[in-house]
Every structure is written in C-alpha cells, then in structure tokens.
Short mmCIF file of C-alpha atoms in Angstrom, two decimals:
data_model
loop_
_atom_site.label_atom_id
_atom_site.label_comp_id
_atom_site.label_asym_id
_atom_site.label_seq_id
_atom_site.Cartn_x
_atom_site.Cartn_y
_atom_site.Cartn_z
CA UNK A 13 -53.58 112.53 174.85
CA UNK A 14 -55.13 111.29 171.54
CA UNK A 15 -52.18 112.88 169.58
CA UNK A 16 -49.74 111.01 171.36
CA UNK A 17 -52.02 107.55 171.21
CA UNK A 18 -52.86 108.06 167.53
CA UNK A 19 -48.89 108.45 166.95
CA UNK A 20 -47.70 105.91 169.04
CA UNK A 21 -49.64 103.53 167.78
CA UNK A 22 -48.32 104.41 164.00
CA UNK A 23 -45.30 104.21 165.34
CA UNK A 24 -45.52 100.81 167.00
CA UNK A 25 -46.82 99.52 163.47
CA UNK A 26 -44.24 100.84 161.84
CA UNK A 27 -41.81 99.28 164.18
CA UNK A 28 -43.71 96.05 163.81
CA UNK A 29 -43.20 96.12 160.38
CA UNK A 30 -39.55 96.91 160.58
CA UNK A 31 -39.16 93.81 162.55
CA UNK A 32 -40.67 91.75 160.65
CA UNK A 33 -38.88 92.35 157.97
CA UNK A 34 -35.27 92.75 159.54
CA UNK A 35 -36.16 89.22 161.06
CA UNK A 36 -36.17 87.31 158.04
CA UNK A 37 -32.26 88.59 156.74
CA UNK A 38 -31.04 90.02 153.24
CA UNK A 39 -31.79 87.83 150.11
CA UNK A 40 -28.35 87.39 149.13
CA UNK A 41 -26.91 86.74 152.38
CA UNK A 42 -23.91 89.26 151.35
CA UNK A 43 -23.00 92.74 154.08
CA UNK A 44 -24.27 95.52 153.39
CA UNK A 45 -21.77 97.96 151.69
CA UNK A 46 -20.08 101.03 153.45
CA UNK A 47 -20.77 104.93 152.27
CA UNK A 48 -20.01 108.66 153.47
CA UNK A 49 -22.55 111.72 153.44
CA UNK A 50 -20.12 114.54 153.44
CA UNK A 51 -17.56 112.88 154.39
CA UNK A 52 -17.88 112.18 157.99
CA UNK A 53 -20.75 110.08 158.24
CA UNK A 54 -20.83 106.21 157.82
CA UNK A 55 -23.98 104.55 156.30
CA UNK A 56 -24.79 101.04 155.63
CA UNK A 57 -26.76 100.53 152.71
CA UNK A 58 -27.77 97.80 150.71
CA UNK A 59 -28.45 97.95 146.76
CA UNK A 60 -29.84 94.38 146.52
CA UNK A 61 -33.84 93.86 146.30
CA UNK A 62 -35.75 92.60 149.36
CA UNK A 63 -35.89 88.90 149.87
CA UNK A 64 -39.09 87.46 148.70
CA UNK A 65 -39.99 86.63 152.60
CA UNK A 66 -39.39 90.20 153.16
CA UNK A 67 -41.79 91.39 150.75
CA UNK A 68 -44.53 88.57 151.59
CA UNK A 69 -44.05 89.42 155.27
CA UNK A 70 -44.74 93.11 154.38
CA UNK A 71 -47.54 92.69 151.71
CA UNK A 72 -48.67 89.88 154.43
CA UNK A 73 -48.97 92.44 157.87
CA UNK A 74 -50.85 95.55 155.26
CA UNK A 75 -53.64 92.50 154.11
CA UNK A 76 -54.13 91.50 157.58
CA UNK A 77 -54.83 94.74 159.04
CA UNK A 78 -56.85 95.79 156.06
CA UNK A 79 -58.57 92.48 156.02
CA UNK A 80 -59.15 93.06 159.98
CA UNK A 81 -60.43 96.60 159.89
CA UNK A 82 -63.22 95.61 157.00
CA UNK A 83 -64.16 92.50 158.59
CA UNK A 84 -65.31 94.32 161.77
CA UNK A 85 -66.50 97.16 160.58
CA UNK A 86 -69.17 94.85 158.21
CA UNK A 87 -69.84 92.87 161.65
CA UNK A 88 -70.95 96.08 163.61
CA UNK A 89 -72.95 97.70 160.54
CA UNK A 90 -74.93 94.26 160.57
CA UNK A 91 -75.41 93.67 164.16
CA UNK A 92 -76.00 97.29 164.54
CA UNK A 93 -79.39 96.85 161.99
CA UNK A 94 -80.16 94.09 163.28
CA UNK A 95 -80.85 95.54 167.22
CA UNK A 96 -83.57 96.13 168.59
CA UNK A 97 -83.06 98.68 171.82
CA UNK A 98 -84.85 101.32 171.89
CA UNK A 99 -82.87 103.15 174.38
CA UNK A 100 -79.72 102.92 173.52
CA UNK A 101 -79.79 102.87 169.53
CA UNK A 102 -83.80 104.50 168.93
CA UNK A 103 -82.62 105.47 165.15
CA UNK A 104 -81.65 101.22 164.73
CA UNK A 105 -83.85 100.08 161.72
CA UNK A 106 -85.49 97.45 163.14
CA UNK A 107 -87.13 100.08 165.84
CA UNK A 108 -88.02 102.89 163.56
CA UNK A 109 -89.55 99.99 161.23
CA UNK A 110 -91.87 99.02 164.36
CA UNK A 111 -92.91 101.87 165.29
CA UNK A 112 -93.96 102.96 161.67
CA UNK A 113 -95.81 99.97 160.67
CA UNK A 114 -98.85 100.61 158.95
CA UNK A 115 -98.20 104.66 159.49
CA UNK A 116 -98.63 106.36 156.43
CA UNK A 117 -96.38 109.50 156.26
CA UNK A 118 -97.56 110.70 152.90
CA UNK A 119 -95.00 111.30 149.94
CA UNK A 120 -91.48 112.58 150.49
CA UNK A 121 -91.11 116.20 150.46
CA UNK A 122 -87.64 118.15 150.67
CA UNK A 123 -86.79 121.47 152.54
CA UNK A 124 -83.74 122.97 151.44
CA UNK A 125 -81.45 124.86 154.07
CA UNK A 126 -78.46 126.56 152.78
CA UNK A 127 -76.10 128.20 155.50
CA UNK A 128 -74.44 131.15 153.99
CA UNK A 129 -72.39 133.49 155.45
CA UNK A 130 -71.06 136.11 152.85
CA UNK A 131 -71.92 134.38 149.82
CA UNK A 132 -73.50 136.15 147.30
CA UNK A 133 -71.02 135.76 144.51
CA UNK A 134 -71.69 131.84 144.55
CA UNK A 135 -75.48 131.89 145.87
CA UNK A 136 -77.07 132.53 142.37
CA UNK A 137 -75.26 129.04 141.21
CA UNK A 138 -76.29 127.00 143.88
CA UNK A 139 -79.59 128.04 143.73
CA UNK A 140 -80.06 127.40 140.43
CA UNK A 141 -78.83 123.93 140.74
CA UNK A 142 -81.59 123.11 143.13
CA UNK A 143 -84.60 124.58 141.34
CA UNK A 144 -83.14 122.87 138.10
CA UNK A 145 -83.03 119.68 139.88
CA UNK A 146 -85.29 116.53 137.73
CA UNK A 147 -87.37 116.57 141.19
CA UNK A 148 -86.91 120.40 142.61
CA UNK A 149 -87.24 120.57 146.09
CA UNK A 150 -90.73 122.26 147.57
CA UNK A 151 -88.99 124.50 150.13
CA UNK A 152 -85.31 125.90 149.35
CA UNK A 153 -84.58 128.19 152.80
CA UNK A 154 -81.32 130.42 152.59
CA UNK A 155 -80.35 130.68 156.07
CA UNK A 156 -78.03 133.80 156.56
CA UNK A 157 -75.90 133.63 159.19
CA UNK A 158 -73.78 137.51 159.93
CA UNK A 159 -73.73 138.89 156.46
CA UNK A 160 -72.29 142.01 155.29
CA UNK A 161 -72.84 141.64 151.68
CA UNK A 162 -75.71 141.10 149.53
CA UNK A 163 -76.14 137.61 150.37
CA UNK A 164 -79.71 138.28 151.06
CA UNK A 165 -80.84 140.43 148.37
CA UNK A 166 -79.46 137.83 145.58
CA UNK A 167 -80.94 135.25 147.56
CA UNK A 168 -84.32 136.64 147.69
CA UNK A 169 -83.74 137.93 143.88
CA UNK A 170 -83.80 134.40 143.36
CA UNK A 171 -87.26 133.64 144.79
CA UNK A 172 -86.08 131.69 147.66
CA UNK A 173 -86.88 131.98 151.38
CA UNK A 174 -84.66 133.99 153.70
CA UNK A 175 -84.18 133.43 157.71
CA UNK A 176 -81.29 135.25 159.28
CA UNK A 177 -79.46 134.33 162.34
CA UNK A 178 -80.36 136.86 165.20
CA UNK A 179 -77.54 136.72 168.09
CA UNK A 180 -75.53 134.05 166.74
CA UNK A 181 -71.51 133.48 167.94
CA UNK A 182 -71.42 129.81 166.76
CA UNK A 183 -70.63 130.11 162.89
CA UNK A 184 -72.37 127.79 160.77
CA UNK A 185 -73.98 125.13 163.56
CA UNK A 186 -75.19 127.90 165.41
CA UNK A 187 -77.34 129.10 162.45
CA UNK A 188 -78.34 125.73 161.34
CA UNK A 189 -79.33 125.11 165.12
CA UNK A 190 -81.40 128.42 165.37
CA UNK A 191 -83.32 127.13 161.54
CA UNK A 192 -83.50 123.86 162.68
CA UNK A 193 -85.17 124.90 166.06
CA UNK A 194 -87.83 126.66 163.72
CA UNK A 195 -88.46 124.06 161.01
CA UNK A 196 -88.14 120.77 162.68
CA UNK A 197 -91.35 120.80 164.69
CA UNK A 198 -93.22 121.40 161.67
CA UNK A 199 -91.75 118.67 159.76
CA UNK A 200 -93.91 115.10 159.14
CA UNK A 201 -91.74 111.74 159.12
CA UNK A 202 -91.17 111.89 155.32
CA UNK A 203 -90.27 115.83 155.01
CA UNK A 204 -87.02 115.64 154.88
CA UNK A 205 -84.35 118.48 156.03
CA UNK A 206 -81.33 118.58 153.60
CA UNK A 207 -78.66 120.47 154.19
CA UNK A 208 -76.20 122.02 151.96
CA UNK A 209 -73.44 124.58 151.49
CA UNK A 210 -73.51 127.87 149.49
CA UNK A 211 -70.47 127.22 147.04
CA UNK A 212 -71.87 123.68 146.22
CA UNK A 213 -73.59 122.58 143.27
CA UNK A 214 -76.06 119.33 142.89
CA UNK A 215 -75.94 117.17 139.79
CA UNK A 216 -79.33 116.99 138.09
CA UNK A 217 -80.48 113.71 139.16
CA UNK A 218 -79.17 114.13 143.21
CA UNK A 219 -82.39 114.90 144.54
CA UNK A 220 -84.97 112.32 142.66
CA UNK A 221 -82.83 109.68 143.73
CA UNK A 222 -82.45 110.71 147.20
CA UNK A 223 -86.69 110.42 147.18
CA UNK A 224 -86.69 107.78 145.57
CA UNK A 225 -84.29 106.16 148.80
CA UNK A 226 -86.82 107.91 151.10
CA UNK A 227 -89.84 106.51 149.65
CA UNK A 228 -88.16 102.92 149.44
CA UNK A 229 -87.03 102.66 152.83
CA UNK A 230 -88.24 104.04 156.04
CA UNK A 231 -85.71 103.25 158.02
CA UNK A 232 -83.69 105.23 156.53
CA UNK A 233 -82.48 108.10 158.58
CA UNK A 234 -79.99 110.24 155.95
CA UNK A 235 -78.39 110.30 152.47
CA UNK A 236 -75.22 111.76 152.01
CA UNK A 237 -73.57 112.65 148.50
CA UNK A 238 -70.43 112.21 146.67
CA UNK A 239 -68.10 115.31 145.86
CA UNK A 240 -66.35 116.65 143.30
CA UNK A 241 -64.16 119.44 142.67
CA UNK A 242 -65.34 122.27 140.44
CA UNK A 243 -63.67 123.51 137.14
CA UNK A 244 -60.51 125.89 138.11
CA UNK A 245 -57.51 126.32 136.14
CA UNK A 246 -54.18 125.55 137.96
CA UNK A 247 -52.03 122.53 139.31
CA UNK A 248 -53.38 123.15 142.69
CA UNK A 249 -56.93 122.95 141.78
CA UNK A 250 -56.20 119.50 139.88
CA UNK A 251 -54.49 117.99 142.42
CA UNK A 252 -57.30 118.44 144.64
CA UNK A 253 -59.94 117.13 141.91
CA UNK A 254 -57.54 114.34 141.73
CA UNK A 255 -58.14 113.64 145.43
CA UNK A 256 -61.92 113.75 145.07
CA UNK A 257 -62.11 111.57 142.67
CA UNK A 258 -60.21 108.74 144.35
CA UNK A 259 -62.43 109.58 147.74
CA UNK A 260 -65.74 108.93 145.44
CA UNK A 261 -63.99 106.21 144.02
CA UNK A 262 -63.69 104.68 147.54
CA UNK A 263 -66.96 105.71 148.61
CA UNK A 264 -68.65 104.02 145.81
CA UNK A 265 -66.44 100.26 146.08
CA UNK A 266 -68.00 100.60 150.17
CA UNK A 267 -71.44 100.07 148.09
CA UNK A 268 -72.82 102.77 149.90
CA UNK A 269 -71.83 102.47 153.46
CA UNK A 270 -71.43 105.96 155.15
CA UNK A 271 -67.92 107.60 156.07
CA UNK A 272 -69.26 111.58 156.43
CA UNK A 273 -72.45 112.69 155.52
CA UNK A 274 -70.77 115.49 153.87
CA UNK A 275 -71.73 119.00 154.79
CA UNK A 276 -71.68 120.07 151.22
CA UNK A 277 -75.03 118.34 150.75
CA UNK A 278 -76.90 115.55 152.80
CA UNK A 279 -80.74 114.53 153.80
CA UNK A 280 -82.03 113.66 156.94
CA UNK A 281 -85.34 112.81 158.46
CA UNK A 282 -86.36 114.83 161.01
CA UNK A 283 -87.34 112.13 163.27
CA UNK A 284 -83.46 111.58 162.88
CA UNK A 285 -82.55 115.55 164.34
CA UNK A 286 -84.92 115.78 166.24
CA UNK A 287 -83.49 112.24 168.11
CA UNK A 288 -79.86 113.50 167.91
CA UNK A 289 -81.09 116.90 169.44
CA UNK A 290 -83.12 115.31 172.01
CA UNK A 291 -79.68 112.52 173.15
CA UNK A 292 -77.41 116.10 173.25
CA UNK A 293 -76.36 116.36 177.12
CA UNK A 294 -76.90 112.99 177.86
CA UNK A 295 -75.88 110.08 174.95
CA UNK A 296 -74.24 112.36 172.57
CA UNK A 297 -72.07 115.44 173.71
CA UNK A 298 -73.53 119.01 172.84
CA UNK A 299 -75.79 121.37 174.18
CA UNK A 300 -79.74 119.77 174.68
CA UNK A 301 -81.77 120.84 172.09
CA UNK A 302 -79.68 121.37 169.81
CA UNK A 303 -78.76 119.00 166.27
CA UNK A 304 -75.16 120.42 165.69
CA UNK A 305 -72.86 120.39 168.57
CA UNK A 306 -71.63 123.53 168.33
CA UNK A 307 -67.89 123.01 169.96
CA UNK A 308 -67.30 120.52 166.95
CA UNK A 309 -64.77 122.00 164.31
CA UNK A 310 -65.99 119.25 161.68
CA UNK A 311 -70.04 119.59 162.14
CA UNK A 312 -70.84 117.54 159.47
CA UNK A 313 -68.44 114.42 160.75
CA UNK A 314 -69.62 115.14 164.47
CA UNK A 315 -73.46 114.76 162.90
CA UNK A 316 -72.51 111.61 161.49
CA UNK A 317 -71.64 109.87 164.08
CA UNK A 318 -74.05 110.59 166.38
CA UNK A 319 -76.22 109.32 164.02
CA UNK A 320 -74.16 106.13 163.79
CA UNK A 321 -74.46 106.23 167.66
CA UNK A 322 -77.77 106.24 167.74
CA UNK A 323 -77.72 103.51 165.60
CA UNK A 324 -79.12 105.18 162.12
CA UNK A 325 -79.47 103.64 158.56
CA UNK A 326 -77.40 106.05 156.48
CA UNK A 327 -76.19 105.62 152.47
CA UNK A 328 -74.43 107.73 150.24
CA UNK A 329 -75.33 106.60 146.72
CA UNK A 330 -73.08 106.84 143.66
CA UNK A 331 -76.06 108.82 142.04
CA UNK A 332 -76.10 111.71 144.23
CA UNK A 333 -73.27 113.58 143.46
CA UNK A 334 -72.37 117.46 143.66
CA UNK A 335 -69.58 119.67 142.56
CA UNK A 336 -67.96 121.89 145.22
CA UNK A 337 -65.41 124.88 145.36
CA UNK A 338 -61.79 124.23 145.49
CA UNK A 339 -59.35 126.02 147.73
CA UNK A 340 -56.98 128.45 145.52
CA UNK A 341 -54.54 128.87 147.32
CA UNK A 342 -51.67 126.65 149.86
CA UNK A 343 -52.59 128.91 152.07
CA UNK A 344 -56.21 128.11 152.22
CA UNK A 345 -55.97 124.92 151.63
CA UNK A 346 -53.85 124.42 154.51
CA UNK A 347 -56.06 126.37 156.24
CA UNK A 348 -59.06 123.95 155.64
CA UNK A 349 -57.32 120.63 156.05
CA UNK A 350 -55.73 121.69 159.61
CA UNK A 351 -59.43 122.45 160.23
CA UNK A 352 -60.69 118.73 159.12
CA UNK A 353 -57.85 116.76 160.52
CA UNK A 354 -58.13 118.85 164.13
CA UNK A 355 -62.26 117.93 164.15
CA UNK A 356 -62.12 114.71 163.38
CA UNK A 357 -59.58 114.01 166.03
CA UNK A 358 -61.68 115.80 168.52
CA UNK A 359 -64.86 114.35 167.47
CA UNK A 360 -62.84 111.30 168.21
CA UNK A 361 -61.82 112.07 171.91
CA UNK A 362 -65.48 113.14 172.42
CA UNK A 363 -66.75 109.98 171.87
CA UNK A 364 -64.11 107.67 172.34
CA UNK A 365 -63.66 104.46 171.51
CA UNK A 366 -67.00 102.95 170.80
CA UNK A 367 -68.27 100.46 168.01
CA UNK A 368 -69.17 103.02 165.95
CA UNK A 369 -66.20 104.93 166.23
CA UNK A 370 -63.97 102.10 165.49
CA UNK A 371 -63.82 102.69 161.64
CA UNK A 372 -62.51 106.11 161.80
CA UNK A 373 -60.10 105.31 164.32
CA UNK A 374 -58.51 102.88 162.09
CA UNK A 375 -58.22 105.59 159.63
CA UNK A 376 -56.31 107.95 161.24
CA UNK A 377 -53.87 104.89 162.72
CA UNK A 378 -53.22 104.48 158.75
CA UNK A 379 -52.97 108.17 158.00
CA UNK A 380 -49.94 107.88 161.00
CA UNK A 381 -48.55 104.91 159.83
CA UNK A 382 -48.86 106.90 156.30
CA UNK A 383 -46.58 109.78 157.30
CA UNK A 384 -44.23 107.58 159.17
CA UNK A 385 -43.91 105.80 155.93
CA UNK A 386 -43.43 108.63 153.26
CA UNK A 387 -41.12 110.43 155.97
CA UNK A 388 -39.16 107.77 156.21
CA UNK A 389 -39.13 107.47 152.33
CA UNK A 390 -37.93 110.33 151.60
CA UNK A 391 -35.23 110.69 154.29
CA UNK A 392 -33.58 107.33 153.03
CA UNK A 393 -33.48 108.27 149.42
CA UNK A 394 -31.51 111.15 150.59
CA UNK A 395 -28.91 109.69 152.56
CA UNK A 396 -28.66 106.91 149.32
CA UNK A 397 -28.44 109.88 147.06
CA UNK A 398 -25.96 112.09 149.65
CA UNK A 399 -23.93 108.57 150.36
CA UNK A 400 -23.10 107.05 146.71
CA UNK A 401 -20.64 108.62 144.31
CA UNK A 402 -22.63 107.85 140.89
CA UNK A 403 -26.80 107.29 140.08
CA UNK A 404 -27.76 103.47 141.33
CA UNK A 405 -30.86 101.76 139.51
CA UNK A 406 -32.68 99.36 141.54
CA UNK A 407 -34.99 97.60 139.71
CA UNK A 408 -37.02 96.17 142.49
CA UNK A 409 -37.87 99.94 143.49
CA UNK A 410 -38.06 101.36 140.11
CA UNK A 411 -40.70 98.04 139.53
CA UNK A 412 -42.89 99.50 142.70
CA UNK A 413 -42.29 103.51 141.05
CA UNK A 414 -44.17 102.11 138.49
CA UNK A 415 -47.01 100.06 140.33
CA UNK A 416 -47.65 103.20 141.87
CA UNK A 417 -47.79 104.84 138.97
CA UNK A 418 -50.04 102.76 137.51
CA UNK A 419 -51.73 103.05 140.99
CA UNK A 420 -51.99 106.81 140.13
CA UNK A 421 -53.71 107.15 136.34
CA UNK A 422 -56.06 104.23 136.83
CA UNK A 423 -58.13 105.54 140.18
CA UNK A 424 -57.82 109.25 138.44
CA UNK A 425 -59.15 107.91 135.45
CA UNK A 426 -62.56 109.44 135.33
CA UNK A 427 -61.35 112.72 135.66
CA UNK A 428 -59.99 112.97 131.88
CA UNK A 429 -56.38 113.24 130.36
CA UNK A 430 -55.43 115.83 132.57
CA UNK A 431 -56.43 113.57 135.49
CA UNK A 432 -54.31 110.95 134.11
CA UNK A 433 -51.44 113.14 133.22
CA UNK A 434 -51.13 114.39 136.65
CA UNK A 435 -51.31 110.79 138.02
CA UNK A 436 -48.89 109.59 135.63
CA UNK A 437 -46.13 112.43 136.69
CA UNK A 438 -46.14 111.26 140.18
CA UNK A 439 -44.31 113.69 141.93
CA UNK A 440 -46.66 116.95 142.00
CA UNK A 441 -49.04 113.73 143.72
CA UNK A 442 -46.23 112.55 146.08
CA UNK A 443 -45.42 116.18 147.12
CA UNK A 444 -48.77 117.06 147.58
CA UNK A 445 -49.41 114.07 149.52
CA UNK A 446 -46.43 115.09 151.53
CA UNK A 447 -48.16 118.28 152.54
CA UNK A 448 -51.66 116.46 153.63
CA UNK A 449 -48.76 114.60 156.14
CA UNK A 450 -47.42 117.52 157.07
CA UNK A 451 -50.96 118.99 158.04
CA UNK A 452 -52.07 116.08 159.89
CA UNK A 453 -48.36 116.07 162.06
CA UNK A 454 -49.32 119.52 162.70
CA UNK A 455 -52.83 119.22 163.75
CA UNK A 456 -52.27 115.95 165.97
CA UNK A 457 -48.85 118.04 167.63
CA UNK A 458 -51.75 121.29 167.95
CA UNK A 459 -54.07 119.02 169.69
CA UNK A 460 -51.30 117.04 171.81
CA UNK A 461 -50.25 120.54 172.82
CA UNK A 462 -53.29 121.90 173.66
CA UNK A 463 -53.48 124.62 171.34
CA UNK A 464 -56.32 126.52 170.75
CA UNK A 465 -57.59 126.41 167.05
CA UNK A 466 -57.61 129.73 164.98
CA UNK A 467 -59.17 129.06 161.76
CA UNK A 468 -59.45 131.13 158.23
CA UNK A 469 -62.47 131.21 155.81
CA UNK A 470 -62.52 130.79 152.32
CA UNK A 471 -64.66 134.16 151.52
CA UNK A 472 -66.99 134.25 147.89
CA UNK A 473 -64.08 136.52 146.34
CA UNK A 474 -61.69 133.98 147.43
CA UNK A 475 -59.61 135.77 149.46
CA UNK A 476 -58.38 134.51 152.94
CA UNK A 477 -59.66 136.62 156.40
CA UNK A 478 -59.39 135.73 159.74
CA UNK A 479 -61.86 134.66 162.42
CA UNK A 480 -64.93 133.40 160.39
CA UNK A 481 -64.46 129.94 161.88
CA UNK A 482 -65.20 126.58 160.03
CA UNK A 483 -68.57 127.04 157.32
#
C-alpha cells in the first residue's frame, strides 16, 4: 500500500503540474507542428519556448511546495522542544533539562562500539582513526558479530576490546542489541555510546567536538556525522563522492537539523537507548528491550526516528565528519541502494504518518515526482529526436542544460577539479541519477508487491556474497 500511495501521489503532482501549465496556452499562440517516428506515428510537437506564465506557474508550484515542506518541518522541530510531556515525548528537552537540574553527571566520556562482521582488511584503519582522534575515546569495543576471518585477532592486535555475538540471526542490530544489553546499564548520563561502522574512518577533530556538544548541552540526546566517500580510482567511485558531497552540502545549509543519524558514525546518550529500548513494544515498534529494531532494513534511519518520536534533541555538525567505503561495483551499489530505499519506506509504514515522520515523507513524494520527471525527460527527447528530420536547437532548453550545469560544478565544488569535471559533463550525472530512479521504482514496485527482500554484502575484499543481510 505505501508503494502505490507514495506513487500516486507523484503522479498526481506531476499531473498538477501538467495542468497548470497546459492551462495557460503556447506563447506564440501558433499549432503545434506535425511529425512521424518511423513513419507511422503522428506527433505534435512544439519547437517554441514556454510562455513566461508557463514557466512562472512551474517555478511558482516547486517554491510553494518547497516553501511548504520547510515551513512545517521548522514548526514541529520548535514546538517539539518546546513540550513538556513526559509520557509521550520523555527525550523532549525541556523534560530531560528538569529532571537534570542541578545533577552533576561528571565529564563526558565516549565508548566506542564497532559492529564488524568479516572485516579485518579495513579494521586496522578504522581503529587507528579513533585512537588518533585530538580527544581519543576511553573505551573503543569491537563487537564481532559471525566472523570467519581474522577480524578478531587484528582487532585485538590493535589493543582494543573484543565482545562477540553468541547466537545471533539478526545481522548487525542483533549484535549491537546483545553489546548494548551489556554496556548500557553501566553507563552514567554523560558516557556516551557511539556507534560506528568497520570500513569508516573519523576526521581528526569528530570526536572533541562531539564532547564538546555533550558537555554544552544536556539535552542533547545524539550527534550524528557528515560522510564522505573515500579515495578510489574509477568513474563509479566519483560519481558517488559526487553524491556525498552534495548530501553534506545539504546537511550543513539545514544548520544542523537531523535527517539520519548515520550508521557510519553517531553518539548517543544512554539515557537516550535505554528510553528507545524501554518504548519498543509499546510507542515504538520492535522487540522490548531492545535499541535496534531488528526487522528494520535501514537500522540507523529506524533509530532516528524513534528518537525523533520520542521527542530527542539531535544535531549533526559540519565538524564531525568521516570518510566511508564506496561501493565498486553496479552491482553492489545497486545492491545497497535497493537496501536503503526498501528501509526507509518500511520504516515509513511502521510508523506512519506522524509529525515526526512528515519530513521524510515529503522526501520520497519528491524522489517520485523526481523519476516521473526525468522519465518523462528522456522519453520526449526521443520521440523529438525519432520525429524531426534534421538537429533542432532550442535555446530556452539549451539555457536550462546549462543552469543545470552550473547547478552541477558549483555544489561539487569542494570535491576538487575532478569533482567539477564530472559535474560539468553532465551526462555520466544524469545517467547515474537515472539509475538511483530506477532503484527506487524497483524497491517501491518490491514493496507494493510484497516481495521479500534478499540482500548482498559488501565483504572487506570487496567482493559481492549472498545472505549477509544489511551491516
């Protein structure tokens, strides 16, 4: 049923749109002119620009619902810091602020969990990155979850702590449950859990300003970082850094506001799990007891908003910042994405339509409207280029080519010439965003359908097995 909603609704925006603009007529006034595809198909088409109204009545609808969708998100976020109910929203800052008045938790400490299953050719990295940190963590815990490698010998050659998963059929929430279960009641108000995956690495300064957060502000419940893509030779591995950097990009102009306390490194409180674990079976869907439902494909976007639900104070500064492994492959990268887009649309239709779910919904309405768009694109410029006998220039569309251009090299900026290069040639970009459509098409038809998810792990040697289930 979401599938079909999330479509429909693109679809009835797109058709909106089309109205709109059909209503107001052709600039010119003049018929549109006659063409065959192959010879036995009439078109209509039209080599004159959009009429001014047209374009104001398009650029006019895409403000409005932008305009709409940030106005209300900003109105929840304030109301929801500004509750006070304890029962419904116990995480809200103006309760954890009264019931830690004048309680002194002592200085911020950090415990370190890393999930790892099969990852000892990227463990010795990641831990390095932590113990180099400007303020090292006092605990780094390697929690190994079903390993047949030496995952645990190079993580204990590295001086860390090991706990491995006894029993577990869960993947990576089931582990973090079974470490959580352990550390958590040990943990004071300002020893906070962070969590963070084994082919990620932390910038130097991630951690002392996450404590530095902590230690400013007790009400707040997690820090989440900014991601990156790590150094890989290859068109495939730039187009992806390409994405990241336009996702930190939009991360940072939200000054702050969480989207997804990524899983490749965030900070919580504990009193934070330990309220999340204790709302499971009631509040929040999951299991009692435990702080990652473990039915969620996308653990790390389920986590977030629960904590949203439960009204938390969450940030994701543009100083905390890691670098994280790229997918090598098509394969695995279609692999991964059909795992996000499939989560987050099943975190949605666990919790439903709710305040704090509103902001997500809206993206995935503009992800639809997004592939009805670029579809649409591309089918017209081939009947244009199957129904005319010589090239046509349109300067009105060759104007917004290079807009988007423009569009392209100035949000991929920060990643260097080859960044900007890349952004500049515009179609590797449009194809590739072409195949993010076509994996969100296939993950809301997989979930309309009823399909049951089969997922593929990126291993250490990057190579792509079956049945490891999302990390």
């Amino acid at each position: 049923m979401i599938g079909f909603v999330i479509l429909g609704a693109a679809a009835g925006a797109a058709t909106l749109l089309w109205l709109a603009v059909s209503a107001v007529g052709p600039a010119s006034g003049r018929a549109p002119e006659d063409g065959l595809i192959f010879g036995v198909w009439d078109v209509l088409y039209d080599t004159q620009s959009p009429s001014p109204r047209a374009v104001t009545a398009a650029i006019g609808l895409a403000m409005a619902f932008g305009v709409a969708v940030a106005m209300v998100e900003r109105r929840l976020t304030t109301r929801s810091r500004r509750s006070f109910a304890p029962r419904s929203a116990p995480l809200a800052p103006r309760v954890v602020m009264a019931a830690t008045r004048g309680v002194d938790a002592g200085p911020v400490t950090v415990t370190v969990l890393v999930p790892a299953h099969n990852e000892a050719g990227c463990l010795t990295a990641t831990i390095a990155s932590l113990l180099s940190q400007s303020h090292p963590p006092e605990r780094v815990v390697v929690v190994a979850d079903n390993c047949t490698d030496a995952t645990v010998a190079v993580a204990v050659r590295c001086g860390v702590e090991v706990v491995e998963s006894v029993g577990n059929a869960h993947k990576k929430a089931g582990a973090l449950n079974q470490a959580l279960a352990r550390l958590l009641p040990l943990q004071g108000d300002n020893d906070v859990v962070m969590v963070m995956d084994a082919d990620t690495r932390l910038d130097p300064g991630f951690l002392a300003h996450a404590v530095r957060r902590f230690t400013d502000d007790r009400a707040l419940m997690a820090v989440g970082g900014l991601f990156y893509g790590e150094e890989r030779p290859g068109l495939l591995a730039q187009l992806q850094r390409n994405e990241y950097i336009r996702y930190a990009r939009d991360l940072k102009r939200r000054r702050g506001r969480v989207f997804v306390l990524t899983g490749t490194a965030s900070l919580f409180r504990p009193h934070a799990l330990r309220t999340v674990a204790a709302s499971r079976g009631t509040s929040l869907p999951g299991t009692p007891g435990d702080v990652y439902d473990t039915v969620a494909l996308t653990e790390d976007n389920e986590l977030t908003i629960a904590l949203k639900s439960l009204g938390a104070l969450m940030v994701s500064p543009a100083q905390c910042t890691v670098v994280t492994e790229l997918m090598p492959t098509w394969r695995a990268l279609w692999a991964q994405r059909l795992r996000w887009q499939r989560g987050a649309l099943e975190n949605l239709g666990a919790y439903g339509t709710t305040p704090q779910t509103f902001r997500y919904w809206a993206q995935q309405l503009g992800i639809g409207y997004g592939v009805i768009a670029l579809a649409a694109y591309f089918v017209l410029m081939l009947v244009m280029a199957l129904s005319l006998d010589e090239w046509v220039w349109f300067p009105f569309w060759l104007g917004v080519g290079l807009l988007f251009v423009l569009d392209r090299v100035v949000t991929a900026w920060k990643g260097g010439w080859r960044a900007r290069l890349l952004g500049a040639a515009l179609f590797p970009e449009l194809l590739f965003a072409a195949f993010l459509c076509a994996v969100f098409t296939r993950g809301v038809l997989d979930i309309s359908l009823g399909r049951q998810a089969s997922w593929k792990h990126l291993s250490a040697r990057d190579a792509v097995t079956t049945g490891a289930g999302p990390r």
